[in-house]
């Protein structure tokens, strides 16, 4: 039965069945023909009943992506050679569940020469495919480059040729981040497996959050030169030479502090900070919004020069998982290298997927989404809340397109992506290491060097001119108790199941800038070198450059009202309920001081101020 099952994994896509590679590569396929074909097939798609979700389409409009050095990049995808097909779950021959692929930790599978040989061979074959083949490594990179840098426009369902909205599509900075990357990896892995004829082949995961195994959070050796097994297809020259083993990935990393020679932590300190960052970015995030990110619906424009919230426009809102994942990108890429102003490869969404380590990194990100759903509620007062994905149709019915192992374009809904077991893969259990950050207990609260009270600091006056500047900024936050109104639309019964968040609203960040804001409660002395493994630290926001526009001359003088499309607007959410109780603040009406420490510019950028509109309490 297993043998039948394995064969079936590759032929479960209906339309793609039996095609293999035969007659597939139609190098000069006429654009008009593909559009026609897609238009015809659109009639076969069931009409939607619900409101308008986002549809990502690889058909039609596609623009180039600007970079700091050189001509704008073309990362558009080839048109589909056949009509797009609907996603179907992989199944066994008898219709039962598929054979499970097991994604294992990179630091473990690199000790298995047979695995490394297969893994390398799969990439070697992928890199040898012609540019016209959507499965080629070049086109796999283009998938990320285009969907993550606004090369395409949003469309409305039914797709993939629903009505174009005129708004550019961006799969970061929102609830689309995890589902889109999951399905991207799903097809990437199936293509690799198909190229080596091993349907059980699975990607490894770079287990960088693991502080238990001494080597897990180092760059895995199998991606590096001088590995005992041929790994030439897994190498990439554009990685930070200063971050090679035995350096361990530091989730508190900041390129500017490093360039100033102020990043001198011991491995033990790094590991404690890593645990505390994971604890605050994953374990304290109990709402779908705080972990996956904010809503992204038709019309959401992450490139808009302004955001009118009262008119229903939403800024980007990265979830806790996306924020911590950015750090591994930044740490791996060539930061602070004048010869590589775009921070190639991993340090920039444009180039990140040119590095094979990218897919192993994202495999861990994907794993952590599964782990998040299993973490018990230890953060709300009720203590009985489950961690669940969004249930709205705007989320579930959002659609994306990917090319599969048969070169078919497949239309996938977010609802298809929510259960990794149904997709036919699982992760090796590393719960012993996960539990180190899930159960992390930060250090006890600080004793202030001199007495202070919250009213010593100004409350934020909502406007576009509040500044997160070169020095830490502290504000008084007036608090209130949650009410029944705060429960609306959240599927919860009682206000004590809500998490108390601190929300920075409409933070304006240049596309081309790194940003990092570490936030502390009732610790106004916090500065750029303050350790993160303490009770007062409540989390981090990070931003990676994407959709580059050269702002090196204009950032420092740009005014708040400038509307030139060089900025993104974000809401930034810090989950603080448990930290507040840990600090002895049991009363809802006690005001606190919020200190925002901006660290985020790299050495080659001018030091810049960031503007935001408001800081407030928010319940999720
Ligand atoms: Cu990424």
Coordinates of C-alpha atoms and ligand atoms in Angstrom, one line a residue:
X1 CA 0.0 0.0 0.0
X2 CA 2.8 2.4 0.9
X3 CA 4.3 2.0 -2.6
X4 CA 1.0 2.9 -4.3
X5 CA 0.6 5.8 -1.9
X6 CA 4.0 7.2 -2.8
X7 CA 3.4 7.1 -6.5
X8 CA 0.1 8.8 -6.0
X9 CA 1.6 11.8 -4.2
X10 CA 2.7 13.3 -7.5
X11 CA -0.5 12.6 -9.5
X12 CA -3.0 14.0 -7.1
X13 CA -3.4 17.3 -8.9
X14 CA -6.1 16.1 -11.4
X15 CA -5.2 18.3 -14.3
X16 CA -1.5 17.7 -13.9
X17 CA -1.9 13.9 -13.9
X18 CA 0.4 11.9 -16.1
X19 CA 2.0 14.9 -17.8
X20 CA 5.4 14.6 -16.2
X21 CA 7.9 16.6 -18.2
X22 CA 6.7 15.6 -21.6
X23 CA 6.0 18.4 -24.0
X24 CA 5.7 20.9 -21.3
X25 CA 8.2 23.6 -21.9
X26 CA 6.7 26.0 -24.3
X27 CA 9.4 28.5 -24.4
X28 CA 7.7 31.2 -26.5
X29 CA 4.2 30.7 -25.4
X30 CA 2.1 33.5 -26.7
X31 CA 0.9 35.8 -24.0
X32 CA -2.5 36.3 -25.7
X33 CA -3.0 32.6 -25.9
X34 CA -2.4 32.1 -22.2
X35 CA -4.8 34.9 -21.3
X36 CA -7.4 33.4 -23.5
X37 CA -6.9 30.0 -22.0
X38 CA -7.2 31.4 -18.5
X39 CA -10.3 33.3 -19.4
X40 CA -12.0 30.2 -20.7
X41 CA -11.1 28.2 -17.6
X42 CA -12.4 30.9 -15.3
X43 CA -15.8 29.8 -16.2
X44 CA -15.1 26.5 -14.5
X45 CA -14.4 28.2 -11.2
X46 CA -17.3 28.3 -8.7
X47 CA -18.6 31.7 -8.0
X48 CA -17.9 33.1 -4.5
X49 CA -20.7 33.8 -2.1
X50 CA -18.8 35.9 0.4
X51 CA -17.3 39.4 0.4
X52 CA -14.2 40.1 -1.6
X53 CA -11.0 38.4 -0.6
X54 CA -7.6 39.3 -2.0
X55 CA -6.6 37.3 -5.0
X56 CA -2.9 37.1 -5.9
X57 CA -2.6 36.5 -9.6
X58 CA 0.5 35.8 -11.7
X59 CA -1.3 36.6 -14.9
X60 CA -1.4 39.9 -16.7
X61 CA 0.2 43.0 -15.2
X62 CA 3.7 42.6 -13.7
X63 CA 6.2 45.3 -13.1
X64 CA 9.9 45.3 -12.4
X65 CA 11.3 45.8 -8.9
X66 CA 13.7 48.7 -8.2
X67 CA 17.1 48.0 -6.5
X68 CA 19.7 50.3 -5.1
X69 CA 22.4 49.3 -7.5
X70 CA 21.8 48.6 -11.2
X71 CA 18.7 48.4 -13.4
X72 CA 15.3 47.4 -11.9
X73 CA 15.0 43.7 -11.7
X74 CA 12.6 41.6 -13.7
X75 CA 11.2 38.9 -11.5
X76 CA 7.9 38.3 -13.2
X77 CA 6.9 34.7 -13.8
X78 CA 6.4 32.9 -17.1
X79 CA 2.8 32.6 -18.2
X80 CA 1.2 29.2 -17.6
X81 CA 1.3 26.8 -20.5
X82 CA -2.0 25.3 -19.6
X83 CA -5.1 26.5 -17.9
X84 CA -4.7 27.0 -14.2
X85 CA -6.1 24.3 -11.9
X86 CA -7.7 24.3 -8.5
X87 CA -5.7 23.0 -5.5
X88 CA -6.5 19.5 -4.3
X89 CA -5.1 17.9 -1.2
X90 CA -2.6 15.1 -1.8
X91 CA -4.0 11.7 -1.2
X92 CA -3.2 8.0 -1.2
X93 CA -4.3 5.8 -4.0
X94 CA -7.3 4.7 -2.1
X95 CA -8.2 8.3 -1.3
X96 CA -6.9 8.2 2.2
X97 CA -4.2 10.5 3.7
X98 CA -1.0 10.8 1.8
X99 CA 2.4 9.4 2.9
X100 CA 3.9 11.8 5.3
X101 CA 7.1 13.7 4.4
X102 CA 9.1 14.5 7.6
X103 CA 10.9 17.7 7.7
X104 CA 13.9 17.2 10.0
X105 CA 16.2 19.6 11.7
X106 CA 19.1 20.8 9.5
X107 CA 21.6 20.3 12.3
X108 CA 20.5 16.6 12.4
X109 CA 20.1 15.7 8.7
X110 CA 23.4 17.2 7.8
X111 CA 24.9 14.2 9.5
X112 CA 23.2 11.9 7.0
X113 CA 25.3 11.9 3.8
X114 CA 22.6 10.2 1.8
X115 CA 20.2 13.0 2.7
X116 CA 22.7 15.8 1.8
X117 CA 23.5 14.1 -1.5
X118 CA 19.8 14.0 -2.4
X119 CA 19.2 17.5 -1.2
X120 CA 22.2 18.8 -3.2
X121 CA 21.2 16.9 -6.3
X122 CA 17.6 18.2 -6.1
X123 CA 18.9 21.8 -6.1
X124 CA 21.5 21.1 -8.8
X125 CA 18.8 19.8 -11.1
X126 CA 16.5 22.7 -10.2
X127 CA 19.3 25.2 -11.1
X128 CA 19.9 23.3 -14.4
X129 CA 16.4 23.9 -15.6
X130 CA 15.9 26.5 -18.3
X131 CA 14.7 30.0 -17.4
X132 CA 11.4 29.3 -19.2
X133 CA 10.6 26.5 -16.8
X134 CA 8.5 27.7 -13.8
X135 CA 10.2 25.1 -11.7
X136 CA 13.7 26.4 -12.3
X137 CA 15.6 27.9 -9.3
X138 CA 15.5 31.2 -11.0
X139 CA 11.8 31.2 -11.2
X140 CA 11.5 29.9 -7.7
X141 CA 13.4 33.0 -6.6
X142 CA 11.2 35.1 -8.8
X143 CA 8.1 33.9 -7.0
X144 CA 9.3 35.4 -3.7
X145 CA 10.8 38.5 -5.4
X146 CA 7.5 39.3 -7.2
X147 CA 5.0 38.5 -4.5
X148 CA 7.1 40.2 -1.9
X149 CA 8.0 43.3 -3.8
X150 CA 4.7 44.4 -5.3
X151 CA 5.4 43.3 -8.9
X152 CA 1.8 42.1 -9.2
X153 CA -1.6 43.6 -8.6
X154 CA -4.3 42.3 -6.4
X155 CA -7.3 40.8 -8.1
X156 CA -10.7 39.9 -6.9
X157 CA -12.0 36.4 -7.0
X158 CA -13.0 34.3 -8.8
X159 CA -9.4 34.0 -10.0
X160 CA -6.9 34.0 -11.3
X161 CA -8.3 36.4 -13.8
X162 CA -10.8 38.1 -11.6
X163 CA -11.1 41.9 -11.8
X164 CA -7.8 43.7 -11.3
X165 CA -8.0 46.2 -8.4
X166 CA -5.2 48.5 -9.4
X167 CA -3.7 48.0 -6.0
X168 CA -0.3 46.3 -5.8
X169 CA 0.0 43.0 -4.1
X170 CA 2.3 42.3 -1.1
X171 CA 2.3 39.1 0.9
X172 CA 4.3 40.4 3.9
X173 CA 3.1 42.6 6.7
X174 CA -0.2 40.9 7.3
X175 CA -2.1 37.6 7.9
X176 CA -1.0 36.4 4.4
X177 CA 2.6 36.0 5.5
X178 CA 2.4 32.5 7.0
X179 CA -0.1 30.9 4.7
X180 CA 1.5 32.3 1.5
X181 CA 5.0 31.1 2.5
X182 CA 3.6 27.7 3.6
X183 CA 2.2 27.1 0.1
X184 CA 5.3 28.5 -1.5
X185 CA 7.4 25.9 0.4
X186 CA 4.9 23.2 -0.3
X187 CA 5.3 23.5 -4.0
X188 CA 9.1 24.2 -3.8
X189 CA 9.5 20.9 -1.9
X190 CA 7.3 18.9 -4.3
X191 CA 9.3 20.2 -7.2
X192 CA 12.6 19.2 -5.5
X193 CA 11.2 15.8 -4.7
X194 CA 10.0 15.3 -8.2
X195 CA 13.4 16.3 -9.7
X196 CA 15.1 13.4 -7.8
X197 CA 12.2 11.0 -8.1
X198 CA 11.8 10.7 -4.3
X199 CA 8.3 11.5 -3.2
X200 CA 9.3 11.2 0.5
X201 CA 11.9 13.9 0.1
X202 CA 11.4 16.8 2.6
X203 CA 13.1 20.1 3.2
X204 CA 15.2 20.4 6.4
X205 CA 14.4 23.1 9.0
X206 CA 17.0 25.5 10.3
X207 CA 16.1 25.2 14.0
X208 CA 17.5 28.6 15.0
X209 CA 15.2 29.1 18.0
X210 CA 16.7 25.9 19.6
X211 CA 19.0 26.9 22.5
X212 CA 19.3 23.4 23.8
X213 CA 21.5 21.9 21.1
X214 CA 24.7 23.9 20.9
X215 CA 24.9 23.9 17.1
X216 CA 21.2 24.2 16.1
X217 CA 21.1 28.0 15.9
X218 CA 24.4 28.2 13.9
X219 CA 24.2 28.5 10.2
X220 CA 23.9 24.7 9.3
X221 CA 27.2 23.3 8.1
X222 CA 25.7 21.7 5.1
X223 CA 25.1 25.1 3.5
X224 CA 28.7 26.1 3.9
X225 CA 32.0 25.5 2.0
X226 CA 34.3 22.6 2.9
X227 CA 31.5 20.2 3.8
X228 CA 32.5 16.6 3.5
X229 CA 29.7 15.7 1.1
X230 CA 29.3 17.6 -2.2
X231 CA 27.0 20.5 -1.4
X232 CA 27.9 22.9 -4.3
X233 CA 24.2 23.6 -5.1
X234 CA 23.5 24.6 -1.5
X235 CA 26.2 27.3 -1.3
X236 CA 25.7 31.1 -1.7
X237 CA 28.5 33.6 -1.5
X238 CA 26.3 36.4 -0.3
X239 CA 26.2 35.5 3.4
X240 CA 27.7 37.4 6.3
X241 CA 31.2 36.0 6.8
X242 CA 31.2 37.3 10.4
X243 CA 28.2 35.1 11.3
X244 CA 29.6 31.7 10.3
X245 CA 29.8 28.9 12.9
X246 CA 30.6 28.9 15.8
X247 CA 28.6 32.1 15.9
X248 CA 25.0 31.5 17.0
X249 CA 22.1 33.4 15.5
X250 CA 21.2 36.3 17.8
X251 CA 17.6 37.3 17.8
X252 CA 18.5 40.6 19.4
X253 CA 20.8 41.3 16.5
X254 CA 21.3 44.8 15.3
X255 CA 23.7 45.7 12.5
X256 CA 24.4 49.2 13.7
X257 CA 25.4 48.1 17.2
X258 CA 27.6 45.5 15.7
X259 CA 29.3 48.0 13.4
X260 CA 29.9 50.2 16.4
X261 CA 31.6 47.3 18.2
X262 CA 28.9 47.3 20.9
X263 CA 27.6 43.8 20.4
X264 CA 29.8 41.9 22.7
X265 CA 27.5 39.3 24.4
X266 CA 28.6 35.9 25.5
X267 CA 26.9 32.9 23.9
X268 CA 25.1 32.4 27.2
X269 CA 23.7 35.9 27.2
X270 CA 22.7 35.5 23.5
X271 CA 20.8 32.3 24.3
X272 CA 18.9 33.9 27.2
X273 CA 18.0 36.8 25.0
X274 CA 16.9 34.5 22.2
X275 CA 14.6 32.6 24.6
X276 CA 13.1 35.9 25.8
X277 CA 12.6 37.2 22.2
X278 CA 10.9 33.9 21.2
X279 CA 8.8 34.0 24.4
X280 CA 7.6 37.5 23.6
X281 CA 7.2 37.1 19.9
X282 CA 5.4 33.7 19.9
X283 CA 4.4 32.5 23.4
X284 CA 2.7 35.7 24.6
X285 CA 0.9 36.1 21.2
X286 CA -2.4 34.4 21.8
X287 CA -4.6 36.1 19.3
X288 CA -4.4 35.3 15.6
X289 CA -3.8 38.9 14.9
X290 CA -0.8 39.2 17.2
X291 CA 0.8 36.0 15.9
X292 CA -0.1 35.9 12.2
X293 CA -0.5 39.6 11.5
X294 CA -3.3 42.0 10.7
X295 CA -6.0 41.7 8.0
X296 CA -5.1 42.1 4.4
X297 CA -8.2 42.5 2.1
X298 CA -8.9 43.7 -1.4
X299 CA -7.8 47.3 -1.5
X300 CA -5.3 47.2 1.3
X301 CA -2.3 49.1 0.0
X302 CA 1.0 48.6 1.8
X303 CA 2.7 51.0 -0.6
X304 CA 0.3 54.0 -0.1
X305 CA 1.9 57.3 0.8
X306 CA -0.7 57.8 3.5
X307 CA -3.2 55.7 5.4
X308 CA -6.6 57.1 6.2
X309 CA -7.7 54.8 9.0
X310 CA -11.0 56.5 9.6
X311 CA -11.9 55.8 6.0
X312 CA -11.4 52.1 6.6
X313 CA -7.8 51.9 5.2
X314 CA -5.5 49.6 7.1
X315 CA -1.8 49.9 7.6
X316 CA 0.4 46.9 7.5
X317 CA 0.6 44.9 10.7
X318 CA 3.2 42.1 10.9
X319 CA 2.6 39.3 13.3
X320 CA 5.0 38.2 16.0
X321 CA 6.2 35.4 13.9
X322 CA 7.1 37.5 10.8
X323 CA 8.9 40.0 13.0
X324 CA 11.2 37.4 14.6
X325 CA 11.8 35.7 11.2
X326 CA 13.1 39.0 9.8
X327 CA 16.0 38.8 12.2
X328 CA 17.3 35.6 10.7
X329 CA 17.2 37.2 7.3
X330 CA 19.1 40.3 8.5
X331 CA 21.7 38.2 10.3
X332 CA 22.4 35.9 7.4
X333 CA 22.6 38.5 4.6
X334 CA 25.5 40.8 3.8
X335 CA 24.6 43.7 6.0
X336 CA 27.0 46.7 6.3
X337 CA 28.8 45.7 3.1
X338 CA 29.2 48.8 0.8
X339 CA 29.7 46.5 -2.2
X340 CA 26.2 45.0 -1.6
X341 CA 23.9 47.9 -0.7
X342 CA 20.9 45.8 -1.2
X343 CA 22.1 43.4 1.6
X344 CA 22.0 40.4 -0.6
X345 CA 20.9 37.8 -0.4
X346 CA 18.9 36.9 2.8
X347 CA 18.9 40.5 4.1
X348 CA 16.4 41.7 1.5
X349 CA 13.1 40.3 0.3
X350 CA 14.2 40.9 -3.3
X351 CA 17.1 38.5 -3.2
X352 CA 16.4 36.3 -0.2
X353 CA 15.1 33.3 -2.1
X354 CA 18.3 33.1 -4.2
X355 CA 19.9 31.5 -1.2
X356 CA 19.0 27.8 -0.6
X357 CA 19.2 28.5 3.1
X358 CA 16.1 30.6 2.7
X359 CA 13.8 27.6 2.3
X360 CA 15.3 25.9 5.3
X361 CA 14.8 29.1 7.4
X362 CA 11.2 29.3 6.2
X363 CA 10.7 25.7 7.0
X364 CA 11.4 26.6 10.7
X365 CA 9.1 29.6 10.5
X366 CA 6.4 27.3 9.1
X367 CA 7.0 24.7 11.9
X368 CA 6.6 27.4 14.5
X369 CA 3.2 28.2 13.2
X370 CA 2.2 24.6 14.0
X371 CA 3.9 24.8 17.4
X372 CA 2.1 28.1 18.2
X373 CA -1.3 26.3 17.9
X374 CA -0.3 23.8 20.6
X375 CA 1.0 26.3 23.2
X376 CA -1.2 26.3 26.3
X377 CA -2.7 29.7 27.4
X378 CA -0.4 30.9 30.1
X379 CA -0.9 34.6 29.2
X380 CA -4.5 35.6 29.7
X381 CA -6.1 36.0 33.2
X382 CA -8.6 33.2 32.3
X383 CA -5.9 30.9 31.3
X384 CA -8.2 28.8 29.1
X385 CA -7.9 30.4 25.6
X386 CA -6.9 28.3 22.6
X387 CA -4.6 29.7 19.9
X388 CA -6.5 29.5 16.6
X389 CA -6.2 30.9 13.1
X390 CA -8.5 33.6 11.8
X391 CA -11.9 32.2 10.9
X392 CA -13.2 35.1 8.7
X393 CA -13.9 34.4 5.0
X394 CA -11.8 37.3 4.0
X395 CA -8.9 35.3 5.4
X396 CA -9.9 31.8 4.4
X397 CA -10.9 32.5 0.8
X398 CA -7.9 34.6 -0.1
X399 CA -6.3 33.0 -3.1
X400 CA -2.8 32.7 -4.5
X401 CA -1.2 31.0 -7.5
X402 CA 1.8 28.8 -7.6
X403 CA 3.4 26.5 -10.2
X404 CA 3.5 22.9 -9.2
X405 CA 5.9 20.0 -10.1
X406 CA 4.0 19.5 -13.3
X407 CA 4.4 23.1 -14.3
X408 CA 0.7 23.7 -13.8
X409 CA -0.4 26.9 -12.2
X410 CA -2.5 26.0 -9.2
X411 CA -4.9 28.3 -7.5
X412 CA -4.7 27.8 -3.7
X413 CA -6.9 29.3 -1.0
X414 CA -5.6 30.2 2.5
X415 CA -8.1 27.7 3.9
X416 CA -6.2 24.9 2.1
X417 CA -3.0 25.8 4.0
X418 CA -4.0 25.7 7.6
X419 CA -3.3 22.0 8.4
X420 CA 0.2 20.8 7.5
X421 CA -0.8 17.1 8.0
X422 CA -3.4 17.4 5.3
X423 CA -0.7 18.8 3.0
X424 CA 1.3 15.6 3.7
X425 CA 4.1 16.7 5.8
X426 CA 5.1 17.0 9.5
X427 CA 8.1 18.2 11.5
X428 CA 10.4 16.2 13.7
X429 CA 9.4 16.8 17.4
X430 CA 11.9 19.2 19.0
X431 CA 9.5 20.1 21.8
X432 CA 12.2 19.9 24.5
X433 CA 13.9 22.8 22.9
X434 CA 10.6 24.6 22.1
X435 CA 9.7 24.4 25.8
X436 CA 12.7 26.4 26.8
X437 CA 11.2 29.5 25.3
X438 CA 7.5 28.5 25.8
X439 CA 8.1 28.3 29.6
X440 CA 10.7 31.0 29.8
X441 CA 10.7 33.1 32.9
X442 CA 12.3 36.5 32.4
X443 CA 14.6 38.0 35.1
X444 CA 12.9 39.7 38.0
X445 CA 11.9 43.4 37.6
X446 CA 14.6 46.1 37.9
X447 CA 15.0 48.5 40.8
X448 CA 15.1 52.0 39.3
X449 CA 18.3 54.0 40.0
X450 CA 16.1 56.9 40.9
X451 CA 12.4 57.1 41.8
X452 CA 9.9 58.1 39.0
X453 CA 6.2 58.0 38.3
X454 CA 4.4 57.6 34.9
X455 CA 3.3 61.2 34.9
X456 CA 6.9 62.3 34.6
X457 CA 6.5 61.4 30.9
X458 CA 4.1 62.9 28.4
X459 CA 1.1 61.0 27.1
X460 CA 1.1 60.8 23.3
X461 CA -1.1 63.4 21.6
X462 CA -2.4 61.6 18.5
X463 CA -0.9 63.2 15.4
X464 CA 1.4 62.3 12.6
X465 CA 4.4 63.9 14.3
X466 CA 5.3 61.7 17.2
X467 CA 8.8 60.6 17.0
X468 CA 10.7 57.4 17.6
X469 CA 14.2 58.9 17.4
X470 CA 17.9 58.3 17.8
X471 CA 17.5 58.2 21.5
X472 CA 14.9 56.0 23.4
X473 CA 11.5 57.6 23.6
X474 CA 9.3 57.2 26.7
X475 CA 5.6 58.0 26.9
X476 CA 3.0 57.7 29.6
X477 CA 0.3 55.1 28.6
X478 CA -3.1 55.6 30.2
X479 CA -4.8 52.3 30.8
X480 CA -8.4 51.1 31.2
X481 CA -10.2 47.8 31.9
X482 CA -11.4 45.8 28.9
X483 CA -15.2 45.9 28.3
X484 CA -17.7 43.8 26.5
X485 CA -17.1 45.9 23.4
X486 CA -13.6 44.7 23.2
X487 CA -14.9 41.1 22.8
X488 CA -16.7 42.0 19.5
X489 CA -15.8 39.7 16.6
X490 CA -13.2 37.7 18.6
X491 CA -15.3 34.6 19.4
X492 CA -14.5 34.9 23.1
X493 CA -16.9 34.7 26.0
X494 CA -15.2 36.8 28.7
X495 CA -13.0 39.8 28.9
X496 CA -10.5 38.0 31.1
X497 CA -9.7 35.9 28.0
X498 CA -8.4 38.9 26.2
X499 CA -4.7 39.7 25.9
X500 CA -3.7 43.3 26.7
X501 CA -1.6 44.8 23.8
X502 CA 0.2 48.0 23.4
X503 CA -0.4 49.3 19.9
X504 CA 1.8 51.8 18.1
X505 CA -0.3 53.2 15.3
X506 CA 0.6 54.4 11.8
X507 CA 4.4 54.1 12.2
X508 CA 6.0 55.4 9.0
X509 CA 9.0 53.4 7.7
X510 CA 11.0 53.9 4.5
X511 CA 10.9 50.9 2.2
X512 CA 14.6 50.7 2.1
X513 CA 15.3 50.9 5.8
X514 CA 16.0 48.3 8.4
X515 CA 14.1 49.2 11.5
X516 CA 14.1 47.6 14.9
X517 CA 12.1 48.8 17.9
X518 CA 12.5 47.0 21.2
X519 CA 9.9 48.0 23.7
X520 CA 10.0 48.1 27.5
X521 CA 7.4 48.7 30.2
X522 CA 8.2 50.8 33.2
X523 CA 11.9 50.8 32.4
X524 CA 12.6 54.4 31.2
X525 CA 16.3 53.8 31.6
X526 CA 16.3 51.3 28.8
X527 CA 18.7 52.1 26.0
X528 CA 20.2 50.4 22.8
X529 CA 22.4 48.2 24.9
X530 CA 19.8 47.1 27.5
X531 CA 19.5 43.3 27.6
X532 CA 16.2 41.8 26.4
X533 CA 16.0 38.9 29.0
X534 CA 14.2 40.9 31.6
X535 CA 10.7 41.3 32.9
X536 CA 10.2 44.8 31.4
X537 CA 10.9 43.8 27.8
X538 CA 7.7 43.1 25.9
X539 CA 8.8 42.5 22.4
X540 CA 10.4 43.7 19.2
X541 CA 9.4 45.0 15.8
X542 CA 11.6 44.6 12.8
X543 CA 11.4 45.7 9.2
X544 CA 13.5 44.4 6.3
X545 CA 14.0 46.5 3.2
X546 CA 11.9 45.6 0.2
X547 CA 10.7 47.3 -3.0
X548 CA 13.9 49.4 -2.8
X549 CA 14.0 53.1 -3.5
X550 CA 17.3 54.8 -2.9
X551 CA 16.5 57.1 0.0
X552 CA 20.1 57.7 1.2
X553 CA 19.9 61.4 0.4
X554 CA 16.2 62.0 1.1
X555 CA 15.4 60.1 4.3
X556 CA 17.0 62.5 6.8
X557 CA 15.2 65.6 5.5
X558 CA 11.9 64.1 4.4
X559 CA 8.9 65.7 6.0
X560 CA 6.0 63.9 7.6
X561 CA 3.6 64.9 4.9
X562 CA 5.8 63.8 2.1
X563 CA 3.7 61.6 -0.2
X564 CA 6.1 60.0 -2.6
X565 CA 5.5 56.3 -2.1
X566 CA 8.8 55.7 -0.4
X567 CA 7.3 54.7 2.9
X568 CA 5.1 52.0 4.4
X569 CA 2.8 52.5 7.3
X570 CA 2.6 49.9 10.1
X571 CA 0.6 49.3 13.2
X572 CA 2.9 47.6 15.7
X573 CA 1.6 45.4 18.4
X574 CA 3.3 44.4 21.6
X575 CA 1.6 41.9 23.8
X576 CA 2.0 43.0 27.4
X577 CA -0.6 41.6 29.7
X578 CA 1.6 39.0 31.3
X579 CA 4.6 41.3 31.6
X580 CA 2.3 43.9 33.4
X581 CA 1.2 41.3 36.0
X582 CA 4.8 40.1 36.4
X583 CA 5.7 43.7 37.2
X584 CA 3.0 43.7 39.9
X585 CA 0.5 45.8 38.0
X586 CA -2.8 44.1 38.7
X587 CA -5.0 47.2 38.6
X588 CA -6.5 48.1 35.2
X589 CA -6.2 51.8 35.9
X590 CA -2.5 52.0 36.7
X591 CA -0.7 54.0 34.1
X592 CA 2.6 52.8 32.8
X593 CA 5.6 54.2 31.0
X594 CA 6.3 52.7 27.5
X595 CA 9.9 53.1 26.3
X596 CA 10.6 52.5 22.6
X597 CA 14.3 51.9 21.8
X598 CA 15.0 52.3 18.1
X599 CA 18.0 50.3 16.9
X600 CA 17.2 49.6 13.4
X601 CA 19.4 51.4 10.9
X602 CA 22.4 49.7 9.4
X603 CA 25.7 51.4 9.3
X604 CA 25.4 52.7 5.8
X605 CA 22.1 54.4 6.3
X606 CA 21.7 57.8 7.8
X607 CA 20.4 57.8 11.3
X608 CA 16.8 58.5 11.0
X609 CA 13.7 59.4 13.0
X610 CA 10.5 57.4 12.6
X611 CA 7.1 59.0 12.9
X612 CA 4.0 57.5 14.4
X613 CA 0.5 58.7 15.2
X614 CA -0.5 57.2 18.6
X615 CA 0.2 54.7 21.3
X616 CA -2.7 53.0 22.9
X617 CA -4.0 50.0 24.8
X618 CA -5.7 47.4 22.6
X619 CA -7.4 44.1 23.6
X620 CA -7.2 41.1 21.4
Ligands
LIG1 CU1 11.3 35.3 4.9

